[in-house]
XYZ file of C-alpha atoms in Angstrom:
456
model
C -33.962 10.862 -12.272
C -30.462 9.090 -13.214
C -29.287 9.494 -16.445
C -26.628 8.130 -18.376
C -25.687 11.286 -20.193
C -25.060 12.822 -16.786
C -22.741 10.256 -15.489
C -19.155 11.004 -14.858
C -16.272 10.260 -12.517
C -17.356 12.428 -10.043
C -20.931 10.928 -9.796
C -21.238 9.685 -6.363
C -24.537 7.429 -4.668
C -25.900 9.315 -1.982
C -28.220 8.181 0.765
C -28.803 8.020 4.358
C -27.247 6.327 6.608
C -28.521 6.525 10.904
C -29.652 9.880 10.606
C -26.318 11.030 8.343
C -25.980 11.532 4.765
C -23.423 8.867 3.294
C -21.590 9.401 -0.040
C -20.519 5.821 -2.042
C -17.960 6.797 -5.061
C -17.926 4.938 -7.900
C -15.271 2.710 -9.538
C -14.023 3.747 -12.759
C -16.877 2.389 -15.537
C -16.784 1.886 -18.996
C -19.052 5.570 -19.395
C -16.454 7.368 -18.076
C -13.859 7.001 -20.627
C -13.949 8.339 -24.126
C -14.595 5.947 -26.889
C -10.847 4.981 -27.494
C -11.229 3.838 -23.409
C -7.938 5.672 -22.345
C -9.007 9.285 -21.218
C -12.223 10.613 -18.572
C -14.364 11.626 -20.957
C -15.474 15.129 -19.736
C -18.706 15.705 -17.797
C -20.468 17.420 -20.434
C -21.706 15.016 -22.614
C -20.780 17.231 -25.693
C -17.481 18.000 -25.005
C -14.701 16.652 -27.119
C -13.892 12.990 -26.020
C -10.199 13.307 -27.106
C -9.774 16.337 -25.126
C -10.923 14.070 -22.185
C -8.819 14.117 -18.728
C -6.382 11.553 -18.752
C -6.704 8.941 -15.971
C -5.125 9.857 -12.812
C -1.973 8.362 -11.899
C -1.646 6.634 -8.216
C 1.482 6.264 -6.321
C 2.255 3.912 -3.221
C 5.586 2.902 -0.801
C 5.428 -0.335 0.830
C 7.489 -0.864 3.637
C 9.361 -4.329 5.001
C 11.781 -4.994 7.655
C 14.760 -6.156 7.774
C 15.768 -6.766 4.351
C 16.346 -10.197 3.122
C 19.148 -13.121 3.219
C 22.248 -11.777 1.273
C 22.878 -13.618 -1.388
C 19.616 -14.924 -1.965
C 17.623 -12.676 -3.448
C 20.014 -10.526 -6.155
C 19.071 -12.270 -9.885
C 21.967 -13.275 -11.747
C 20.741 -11.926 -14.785
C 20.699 -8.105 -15.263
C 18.058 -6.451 -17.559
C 15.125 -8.423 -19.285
C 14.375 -12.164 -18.625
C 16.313 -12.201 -15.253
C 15.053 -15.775 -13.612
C 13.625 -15.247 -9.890
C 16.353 -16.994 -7.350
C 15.010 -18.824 -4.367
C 14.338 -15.582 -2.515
C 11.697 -13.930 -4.550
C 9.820 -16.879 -5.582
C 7.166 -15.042 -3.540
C 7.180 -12.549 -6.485
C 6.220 -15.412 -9.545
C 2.811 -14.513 -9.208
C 3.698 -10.654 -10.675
C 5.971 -11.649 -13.118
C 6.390 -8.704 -15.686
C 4.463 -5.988 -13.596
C 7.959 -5.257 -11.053
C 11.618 -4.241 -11.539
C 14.681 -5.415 -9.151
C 16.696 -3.132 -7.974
C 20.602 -4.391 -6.433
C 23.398 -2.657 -5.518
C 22.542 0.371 -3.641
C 23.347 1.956 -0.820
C 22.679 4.866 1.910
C 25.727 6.940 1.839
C 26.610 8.329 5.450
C 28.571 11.026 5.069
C 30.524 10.315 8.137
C 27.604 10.375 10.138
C 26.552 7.518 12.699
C 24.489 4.351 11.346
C 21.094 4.719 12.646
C 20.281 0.954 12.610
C 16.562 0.811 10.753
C 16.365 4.138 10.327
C 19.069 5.605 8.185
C 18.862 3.370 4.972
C 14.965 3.991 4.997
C 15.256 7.650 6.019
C 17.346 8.179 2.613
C 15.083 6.210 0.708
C 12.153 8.039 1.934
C 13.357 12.035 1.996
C 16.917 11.772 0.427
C 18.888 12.535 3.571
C 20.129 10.683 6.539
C 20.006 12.209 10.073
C 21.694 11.995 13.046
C 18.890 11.386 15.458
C 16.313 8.549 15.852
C 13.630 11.733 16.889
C 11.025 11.732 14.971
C 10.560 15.443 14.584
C 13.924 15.871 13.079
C 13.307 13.357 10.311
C 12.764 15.137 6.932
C 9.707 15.207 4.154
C 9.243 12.357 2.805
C 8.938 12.270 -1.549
C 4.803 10.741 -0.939
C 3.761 14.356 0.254
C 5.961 15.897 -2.303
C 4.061 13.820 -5.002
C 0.553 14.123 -3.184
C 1.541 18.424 -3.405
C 2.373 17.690 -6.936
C -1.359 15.821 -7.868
C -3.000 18.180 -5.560
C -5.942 17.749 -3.209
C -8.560 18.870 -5.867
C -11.189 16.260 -6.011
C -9.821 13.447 -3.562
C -10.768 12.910 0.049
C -7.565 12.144 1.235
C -4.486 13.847 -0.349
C -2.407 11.222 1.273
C -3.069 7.671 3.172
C -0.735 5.708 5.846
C -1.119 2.540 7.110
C 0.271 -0.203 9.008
C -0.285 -3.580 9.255
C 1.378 -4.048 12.533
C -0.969 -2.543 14.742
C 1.163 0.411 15.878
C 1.030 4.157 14.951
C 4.316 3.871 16.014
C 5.129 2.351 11.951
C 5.369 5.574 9.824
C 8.090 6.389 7.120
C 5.732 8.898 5.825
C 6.342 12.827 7.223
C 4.857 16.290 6.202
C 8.784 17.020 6.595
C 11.199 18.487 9.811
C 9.478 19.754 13.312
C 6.268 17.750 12.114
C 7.176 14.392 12.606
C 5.758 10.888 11.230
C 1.987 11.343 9.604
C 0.481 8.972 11.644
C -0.824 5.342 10.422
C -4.268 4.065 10.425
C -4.099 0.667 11.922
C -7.293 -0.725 12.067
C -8.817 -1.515 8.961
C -12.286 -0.709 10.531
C -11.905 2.165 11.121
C -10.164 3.476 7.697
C -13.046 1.578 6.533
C -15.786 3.917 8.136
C -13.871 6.968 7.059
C -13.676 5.946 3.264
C -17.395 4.457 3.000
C -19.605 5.580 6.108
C -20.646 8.041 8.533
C -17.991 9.207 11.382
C -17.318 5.837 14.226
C -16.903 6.195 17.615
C -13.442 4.746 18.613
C -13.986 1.174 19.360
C -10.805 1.568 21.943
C -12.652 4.399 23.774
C -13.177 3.344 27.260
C -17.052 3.728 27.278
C -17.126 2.137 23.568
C -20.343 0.200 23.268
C -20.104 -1.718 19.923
C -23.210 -1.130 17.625
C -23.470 -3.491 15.037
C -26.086 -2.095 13.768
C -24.052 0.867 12.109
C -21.989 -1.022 9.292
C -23.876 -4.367 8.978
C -27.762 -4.214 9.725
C -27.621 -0.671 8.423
C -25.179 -0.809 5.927
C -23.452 2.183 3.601
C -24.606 0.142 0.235
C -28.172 -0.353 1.833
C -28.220 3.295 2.540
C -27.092 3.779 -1.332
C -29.482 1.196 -2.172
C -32.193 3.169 -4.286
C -29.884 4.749 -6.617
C -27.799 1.960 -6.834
C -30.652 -0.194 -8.488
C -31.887 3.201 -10.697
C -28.167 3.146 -11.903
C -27.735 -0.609 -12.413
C -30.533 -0.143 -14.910
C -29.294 2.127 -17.214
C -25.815 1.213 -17.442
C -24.656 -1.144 -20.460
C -23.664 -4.544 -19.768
C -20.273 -4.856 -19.073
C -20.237 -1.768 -16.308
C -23.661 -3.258 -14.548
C -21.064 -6.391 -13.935
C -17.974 -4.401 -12.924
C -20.036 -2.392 -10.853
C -21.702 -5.739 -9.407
C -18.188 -6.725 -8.642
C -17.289 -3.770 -7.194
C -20.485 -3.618 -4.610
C -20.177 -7.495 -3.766
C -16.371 -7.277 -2.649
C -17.593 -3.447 -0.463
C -20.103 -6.237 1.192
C -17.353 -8.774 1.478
C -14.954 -6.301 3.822
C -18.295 -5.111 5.749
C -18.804 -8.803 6.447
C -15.409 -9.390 7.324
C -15.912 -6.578 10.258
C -19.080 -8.100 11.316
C -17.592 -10.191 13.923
C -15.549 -7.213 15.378
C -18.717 -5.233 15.804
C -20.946 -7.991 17.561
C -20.910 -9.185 20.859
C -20.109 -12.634 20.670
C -22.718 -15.430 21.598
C -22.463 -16.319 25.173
C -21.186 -19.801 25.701
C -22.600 -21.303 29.587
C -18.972 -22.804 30.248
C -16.997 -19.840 29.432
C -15.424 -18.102 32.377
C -13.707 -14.960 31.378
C -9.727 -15.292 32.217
C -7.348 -12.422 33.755
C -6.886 -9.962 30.770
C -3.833 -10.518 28.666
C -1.294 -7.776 27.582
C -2.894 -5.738 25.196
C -2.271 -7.310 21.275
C -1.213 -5.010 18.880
C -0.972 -7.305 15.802
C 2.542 -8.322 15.748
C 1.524 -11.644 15.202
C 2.059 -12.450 11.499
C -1.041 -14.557 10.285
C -3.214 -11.339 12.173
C -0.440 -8.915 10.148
C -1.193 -10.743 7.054
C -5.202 -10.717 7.132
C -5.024 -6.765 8.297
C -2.819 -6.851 4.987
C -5.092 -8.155 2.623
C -7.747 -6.049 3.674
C -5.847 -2.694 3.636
C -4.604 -3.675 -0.039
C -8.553 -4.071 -0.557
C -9.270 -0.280 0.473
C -6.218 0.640 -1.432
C -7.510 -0.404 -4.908
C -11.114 0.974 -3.832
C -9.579 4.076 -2.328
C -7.477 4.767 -5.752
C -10.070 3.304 -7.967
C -12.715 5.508 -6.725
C -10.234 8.821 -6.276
C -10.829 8.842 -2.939
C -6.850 9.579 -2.912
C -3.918 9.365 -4.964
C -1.163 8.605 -2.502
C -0.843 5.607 -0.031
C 1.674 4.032 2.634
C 1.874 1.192 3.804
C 3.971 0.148 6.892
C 4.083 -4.276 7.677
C 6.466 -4.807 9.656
C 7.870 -3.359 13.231
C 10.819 -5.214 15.498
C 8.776 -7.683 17.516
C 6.476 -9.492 14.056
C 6.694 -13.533 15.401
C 4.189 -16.183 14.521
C 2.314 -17.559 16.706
C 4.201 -20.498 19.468
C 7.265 -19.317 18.973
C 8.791 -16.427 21.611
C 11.142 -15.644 19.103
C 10.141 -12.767 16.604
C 12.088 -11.997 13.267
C 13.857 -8.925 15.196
C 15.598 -11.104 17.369
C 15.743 -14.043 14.794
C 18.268 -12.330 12.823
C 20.728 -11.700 15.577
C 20.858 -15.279 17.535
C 19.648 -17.780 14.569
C 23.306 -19.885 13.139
C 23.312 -20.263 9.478
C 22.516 -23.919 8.427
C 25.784 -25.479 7.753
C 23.346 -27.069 4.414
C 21.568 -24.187 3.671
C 23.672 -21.220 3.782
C 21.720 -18.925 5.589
C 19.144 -18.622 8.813
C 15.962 -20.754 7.433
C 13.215 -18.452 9.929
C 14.549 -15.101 8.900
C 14.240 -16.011 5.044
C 10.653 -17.609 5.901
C 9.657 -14.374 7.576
C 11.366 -12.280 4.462
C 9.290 -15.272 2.094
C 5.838 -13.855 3.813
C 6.614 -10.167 3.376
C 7.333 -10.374 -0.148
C 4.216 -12.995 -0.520
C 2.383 -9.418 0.889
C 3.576 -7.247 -1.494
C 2.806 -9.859 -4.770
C -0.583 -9.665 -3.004
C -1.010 -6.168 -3.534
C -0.058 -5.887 -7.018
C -2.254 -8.739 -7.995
C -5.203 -6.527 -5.774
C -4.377 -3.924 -7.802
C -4.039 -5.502 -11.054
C -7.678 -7.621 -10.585
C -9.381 -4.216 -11.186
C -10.630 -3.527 -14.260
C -10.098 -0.402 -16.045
C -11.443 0.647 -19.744
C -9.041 -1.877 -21.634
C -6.376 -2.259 -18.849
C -6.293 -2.442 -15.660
C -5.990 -0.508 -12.277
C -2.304 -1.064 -12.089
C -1.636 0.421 -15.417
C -2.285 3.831 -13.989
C -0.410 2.890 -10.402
C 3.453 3.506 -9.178
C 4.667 1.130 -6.121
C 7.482 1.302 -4.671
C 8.692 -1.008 -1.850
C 11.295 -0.654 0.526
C 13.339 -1.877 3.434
C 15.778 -0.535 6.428
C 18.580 -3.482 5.218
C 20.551 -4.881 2.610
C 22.116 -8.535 4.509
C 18.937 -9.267 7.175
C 21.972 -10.750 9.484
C 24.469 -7.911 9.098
C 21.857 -5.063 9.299
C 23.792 -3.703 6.606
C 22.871 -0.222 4.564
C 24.499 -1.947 1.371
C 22.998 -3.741 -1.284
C 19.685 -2.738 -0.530
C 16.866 -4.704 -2.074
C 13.926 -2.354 -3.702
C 11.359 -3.067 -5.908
C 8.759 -1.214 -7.857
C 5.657 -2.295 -9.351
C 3.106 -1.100 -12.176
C 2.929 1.378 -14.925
C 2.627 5.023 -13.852
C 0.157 5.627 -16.740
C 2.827 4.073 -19.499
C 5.974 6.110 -18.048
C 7.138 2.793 -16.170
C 8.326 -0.292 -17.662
C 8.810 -3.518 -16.032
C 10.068 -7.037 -15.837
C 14.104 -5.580 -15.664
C 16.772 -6.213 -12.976
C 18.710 -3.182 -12.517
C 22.333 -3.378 -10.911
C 23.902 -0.182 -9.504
C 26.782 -1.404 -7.723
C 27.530 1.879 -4.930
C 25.399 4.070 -6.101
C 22.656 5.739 -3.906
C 19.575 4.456 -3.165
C 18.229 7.913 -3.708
C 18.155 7.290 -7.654
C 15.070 4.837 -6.977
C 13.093 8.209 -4.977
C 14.268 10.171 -8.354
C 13.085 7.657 -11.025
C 9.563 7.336 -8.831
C 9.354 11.301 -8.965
C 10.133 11.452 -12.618
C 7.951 8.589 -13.254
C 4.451 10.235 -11.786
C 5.335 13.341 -14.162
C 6.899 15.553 -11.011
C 9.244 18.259 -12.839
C 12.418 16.887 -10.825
C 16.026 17.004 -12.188
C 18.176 16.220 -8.750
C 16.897 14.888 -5.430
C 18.546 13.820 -2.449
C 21.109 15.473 -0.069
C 25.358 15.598 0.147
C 26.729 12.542 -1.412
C 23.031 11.216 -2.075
C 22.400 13.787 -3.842
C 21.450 12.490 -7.790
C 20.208 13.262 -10.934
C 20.530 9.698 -12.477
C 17.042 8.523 -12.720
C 16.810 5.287 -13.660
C 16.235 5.982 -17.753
C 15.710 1.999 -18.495
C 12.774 1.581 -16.396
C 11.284 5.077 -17.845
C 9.360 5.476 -20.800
């Protein structure tokens, strides 16, 4: 029998699920926390509340490509109450949950730009290379922060994804000789590893789709029993987060419904000669795989599933749809408007990326945690390959971060750090999650200047 005393944040519904057991973990509820609603209250029910675990903290990158319009983006003010230029009027929406960063730079060293690869590859491990091979590329900070939180109690010690349909989008690497971890691209499928039984690969060549697996046999059907047993003995307020919680798991296995069933035959159709394989670089399909990785984000950190999570949008060919043209090649042959000041499709393109990334945070942000919310206890940051989207430059790279590492971040601040490397953003991130880390970074971007305004 389910009882509330034995509740805690390991508790997991359990049920079967086409012949397999299937595991559902739980958000984080009300009963979890100690009574001052900061801390997991221990699983024994007479253990000393204040002595409780302290929530775990969740980091994330976010990738973009090809920077933004220069000029455009950098606030005039620097500090507090900076005012959001034309550029990042994408962000309004997170106003007071990210910091600006302007100013930095990928120091070479005398080494060779590697155009979209050398700006990101310091960002990402603190080095720059001299190859474009993947296996010389160098560990990335994510797996030295997922090593740091360790793999006790998550299912994942680290997630990658990418929104462009390629597993060819990866800053993410286990470090040198290993190459790129590679990205989950379909949200399906990350889907089935997070919430259901094993799925056969729907691009298999004998795949024969059975809808029956995630919709008429569903994981929360399968959890169904013990979901009801523990909807009636929770208190009020956790029987409606964890209502929330199970409608918007039944929203994304709706959402995949279509891609599991055959579609209904229509007596006019005649099938056509197969077109080249899509992969997703088409930027309204880029922006709904968005959405719903953002959605298994928040569950996957919400439920400690794992604590560490890329995510890749953009690769070189992202167009929208009736135009030949993608952003890659936008940049290079687009004038400037004479009126304007700058190429109106690349910022448009740069306008929907950072649209993405406000959606994330405000994912993040709608989940509801003891007196705060899931962002309180998350670390984003978000990156790019170029400072000047036109110039491909490695100057005056834009990066942001978002949310509160557990009350070490603050936010709402423009930083400007005119030269400097963009290695002190990696450093701050590091510090910021609690890693032990004085100095990070290689040659000249080597640093040991966290940012100390944004840290608490």
């Amino acid at each position: 029998m389910m009882r509330l005393k034995n509740l805690h944040r390991r508790t997991f519904l359990r049920g079967v699920l086409q012949g397999s057991t299937v595991a559902v973990a739980l958000p984080l509820l009300d009963v979890f926390l100690d009574p001052h609603g900061e801390a997991v209250a221990k699983p024994d029910p007479g253990a000393d509340a204040k002595a409780g675990e302290a929530l775990p903290t969740c980091f994330g990158t976010w990738y973009w490509g090809l920077g933004l319009c220069h000029g455009l983006w950098e606030p005039k003010e620097i500090g507090a109450n900076f005012k959001l230029n034309e550029h990042l009027q994408s962000l309004a929406p997170i106003m007071g949950k990210f910091n600006v960063y302007s100013g930095m730079q990928a120091l070479m060293d005398g080494k060779t730009n590697l155009v979209h690869y050398s700006s990101v590859q310091a960002q990402y491990t603190g080095t720059v290379g001299m190859s474009y091979a993947p296996n010389v590329y160098g560990r990335s900070f994510d797996q030295d922060i997922a090593k740091f939180f360790g793999a006790r109690g998550v299912v994942f010690p680290s997630m990658t994804v990418s929104t462009y349909g390629t597993d060819r989008a990866s800053w993410s690497s286990p470090g040198p000789s290993v190459g790129m971890n590679p990205p989950e691209v379909s949200p399906l499928t990350l889907y089935t590893k997070m919430f259901g039984p094993s799925f056969v690969d729907p691009n298999a060549a004998d795949f024969q789709p059975n809808p029956t697996v995630m919709v008429s046999s569903s994981v929360l059907s399968a959890v169904s029993d013990e979901r009801r047993a523990l909807m009636r003995i929770l208190p009020a307020p956790d029987r409606a987060r964890l209502d929330a919680y199970f409608s918007s798991v039944r929203d994304l296995e709706n959402q995949f419904q279509a891609q599991l069933e055959k579609p209904q035959p229509l007596p006019s159709c005649v099938k056509p000669e197969g077109p080249p394989e899509h992969v997703g670089s088409e930027i309204t399909d880029m922006a709904r795989t968005h959405k719903q990785f953002a959605q298994l984000q928040a569950h996957a950190f919400s439920c400690g599933l794992t604590r560490v999570w890329n995510t890749a949008v953009t690769y070189a060919r992202t167009h929208q749809a009736g135009d030949p043209t993608g952003h890659h090649e936008h940049t290079h042959v687009d004038p400037i408007d004479a009126q304007l000041g700058y190429q109106p499709q690349v910022k448009w393109y740069a306008d929907q990326y950072l649209g993405m990334f406000a959606e994330l945070v405000q994912t993040l942000d709608s989940i509801k945690e003891g007196k705060g919310t899931l962002l309180d206890r998350v670390l984003l940051m978000a990156a790019t390959d170029h400072g000047s989207a036109r110039a491909h430059s490695i100057t005056e790279i834009p990066i942001f971060t978002a949310g509160f590492a557990n009350g070490r971040m603050r936010n709402g601040l423009h930083v400007n750090a005119p030269g400097d490397t963009v290695c002190r953003v990696g450093l701050t991130c590091q510090q910021a999650v609690g890693m032990p880390i004085a100095t990070w970074g290689t040659l000249s971007n080597t640093t040991s200047k966290p940012f100390s305004e944004v840290l608490v």
